[in-house]
């Protein structure tokens, strides 16, 4: 069991009345600061060069895209999260999201990334990874808490669903020839999810700067 942040520990203790969200608010702020700083620097180098001989040239257009991949990718990764509600596990990964009913969760397992096994497929939660040092020692840190919570919540939800199914089947399902089974719902899957506005703004600025440098042959002198 790892040391949880006080707010997270309180949410776990209050579950299922309170949804439990695992995310990285501090790292997200740091990564966001890098996006803002690089945006300001990119605009300055593209539109307000100093004219000292070390300004960007046409062949440097790819630098904007390189920073988009590096800093933007870092931000998307640390902005990932996992939310455990009363009925679902919500996995927020870069550009995609999955809402997995607890009744479909078979097992949450530890690894380099947290993996949630459903009956039809596995879901990888990018937001909950174990550090290399933790993996080498067999201690998966925060993943221990997430795995315990998800497996316990799934077991409780499936037990409650099974208890609710039996009376329905006994009273009407069998007579009508339509027997409902526990966890009877559409299989969960990933769907596209837009990243937050800060990343989108950074992406637009980076692409526009690269295009301006490429087609203008260098910075724009204003």
Tab-separated table of C-alpha atoms in Angstrom, residues 82-186:
chain	number	residue	atom	x	y	z
A	82	UNK	CA	-8.512	7.248	-13.886
A	83	UNK	CA	-11.836	7.853	-12.143
A	84	UNK	CA	-13.697	5.201	-10.166
A	85	UNK	CA	-17.384	6.031	-9.705
A	86	UNK	CA	-20.182	4.024	-8.146
A	87	UNK	CA	-20.923	2.340	-11.482
A	88	UNK	CA	-17.932	2.823	-13.816
A	89	UNK	CA	-14.189	3.027	-14.180
A	90	UNK	CA	-13.461	5.996	-16.430
A	91	UNK	CA	-10.085	5.859	-18.209
A	92	UNK	CA	-8.958	9.180	-19.668
A	93	UNK	CA	-6.020	8.562	-22.009
A	94	UNK	CA	-4.544	10.939	-24.597
A	95	UNK	CA	-7.135	11.393	-27.369
A	96	UNK	CA	-9.373	8.569	-26.136
A	97	UNK	CA	-11.637	7.746	-23.231
A	98	UNK	CA	-13.326	4.610	-21.976
A	99	UNK	CA	-16.215	4.291	-19.542
A	100	UNK	CA	-16.136	0.695	-18.296
A	101	UNK	CA	-19.107	-0.519	-16.244
A	102	UNK	CA	-17.914	-2.125	-13.039
A	103	UNK	CA	-20.088	-5.127	-13.876
A	104	UNK	CA	-17.837	-5.776	-16.917
A	105	UNK	CA	-14.539	-5.516	-15.023
A	106	UNK	CA	-13.002	-8.930	-14.456
A	107	UNK	CA	-9.683	-7.871	-12.966
A	108	UNK	CA	-7.413	-4.867	-12.575
A	109	UNK	CA	-3.747	-5.859	-12.682
A	110	UNK	CA	-0.448	-4.125	-12.039
A	111	UNK	CA	2.281	-3.588	-14.598
A	112	UNK	CA	4.272	-0.892	-16.320
A	113	UNK	CA	0.814	0.620	-16.820
A	114	UNK	CA	-2.378	-0.259	-14.992
A	115	UNK	CA	-4.437	-2.748	-17.026
A	116	UNK	CA	-8.162	-3.301	-16.587
A	117	UNK	CA	-9.384	-6.621	-17.951
A	118	UNK	CA	-12.968	-6.818	-19.139
A	119	UNK	CA	-14.650	-9.858	-20.585
A	120	UNK	CA	-14.130	-8.745	-24.191
A	121	UNK	CA	-10.876	-6.725	-24.076
A	122	UNK	CA	-8.210	-5.059	-21.948
A	123	UNK	CA	-8.017	-1.356	-21.198
A	124	UNK	CA	-4.672	0.292	-20.422
A	125	UNK	CA	-4.766	3.347	-18.171
A	126	UNK	CA	-1.900	5.592	-19.258
A	127	UNK	CA	-2.352	7.857	-16.260
A	128	UNK	CA	-1.353	5.286	-13.635
A	129	UNK	CA	2.122	3.958	-14.339
A	130	UNK	CA	4.716	2.473	-12.031
A	131	UNK	CA	8.193	3.961	-11.900
A	132	UNK	CA	11.005	1.728	-13.139
A	133	UNK	CA	12.505	1.553	-9.643
A	134	UNK	CA	9.170	0.401	-8.275
A	135	UNK	CA	8.758	-2.270	-10.929
A	136	UNK	CA	12.259	-3.629	-10.288
A	137	UNK	CA	11.508	-3.946	-6.585
A	138	UNK	CA	8.088	-5.502	-7.128
A	139	UNK	CA	6.379	-2.503	-5.507
A	140	UNK	CA	3.957	-0.776	-7.869
A	141	UNK	CA	3.266	2.168	-5.582
A	142	UNK	CA	0.009	3.957	-6.297
A	143	UNK	CA	-1.105	1.115	-8.549
A	144	UNK	CA	-1.587	-1.044	-5.463
A	145	UNK	CA	-4.278	1.305	-4.199
A	146	UNK	CA	-5.982	1.630	-7.578
A	147	UNK	CA	-6.041	-2.122	-8.167
A	148	UNK	CA	-7.492	-2.834	-4.736
A	149	UNK	CA	-10.160	-0.170	-5.146
A	150	UNK	CA	-11.231	-1.218	-8.663
A	151	UNK	CA	-11.327	-4.940	-7.855
A	152	UNK	CA	-13.295	-4.337	-4.669
A	153	UNK	CA	-15.725	-1.957	-6.400
A	154	UNK	CA	-16.192	-4.387	-9.320
A	155	UNK	CA	-16.888	-7.299	-6.983
A	156	UNK	CA	-19.451	-5.269	-5.052
A	157	UNK	CA	-21.149	-4.035	-8.237
A	158	UNK	CA	-21.340	-7.525	-9.739
A	159	UNK	CA	-22.712	-8.972	-6.515
A	160	UNK	CA	-25.389	-6.279	-6.338
A	161	UNK	CA	-26.238	-6.749	-10.028
A	162	UNK	CA	-26.576	-10.511	-9.599
A	163	UNK	CA	-28.864	-10.022	-6.592
A	164	UNK	CA	-31.044	-7.681	-8.642
A	165	UNK	CA	-31.203	-10.033	-11.633
A	166	UNK	CA	-32.551	-13.088	-9.832
A	167	UNK	CA	-35.929	-11.608	-8.795
A	168	UNK	CA	-36.471	-10.195	-12.292
A	169	UNK	CA	-35.761	-13.532	-13.937
A	170	UNK	CA	-37.889	-15.405	-11.435
A	171	UNK	CA	-40.940	-13.183	-11.853
A	172	UNK	CA	-41.026	-12.420	-15.557
A	173	UNK	CA	-37.891	-13.276	-17.487
A	174	UNK	CA	-38.294	-17.039	-17.577
A	175	UNK	CA	-41.992	-16.852	-18.387
A	176	UNK	CA	-41.337	-14.556	-21.327
A	177	UNK	CA	-38.335	-16.536	-22.516
A	178	UNK	CA	-35.973	-13.581	-22.009
A	179	UNK	CA	-33.651	-14.223	-19.121
A	180	UNK	CA	-31.441	-11.300	-18.087
A	181	UNK	CA	-27.893	-12.054	-16.961
A	182	UNK	CA	-25.705	-10.103	-14.577
A	183	UNK	CA	-23.740	-7.318	-16.265
A	184	UNK	CA	-26.058	-7.408	-19.283
A	185	UNK	CA	-25.019	-4.224	-21.134
A	186	UNK	CA	-23.200	-3.143	-24.285
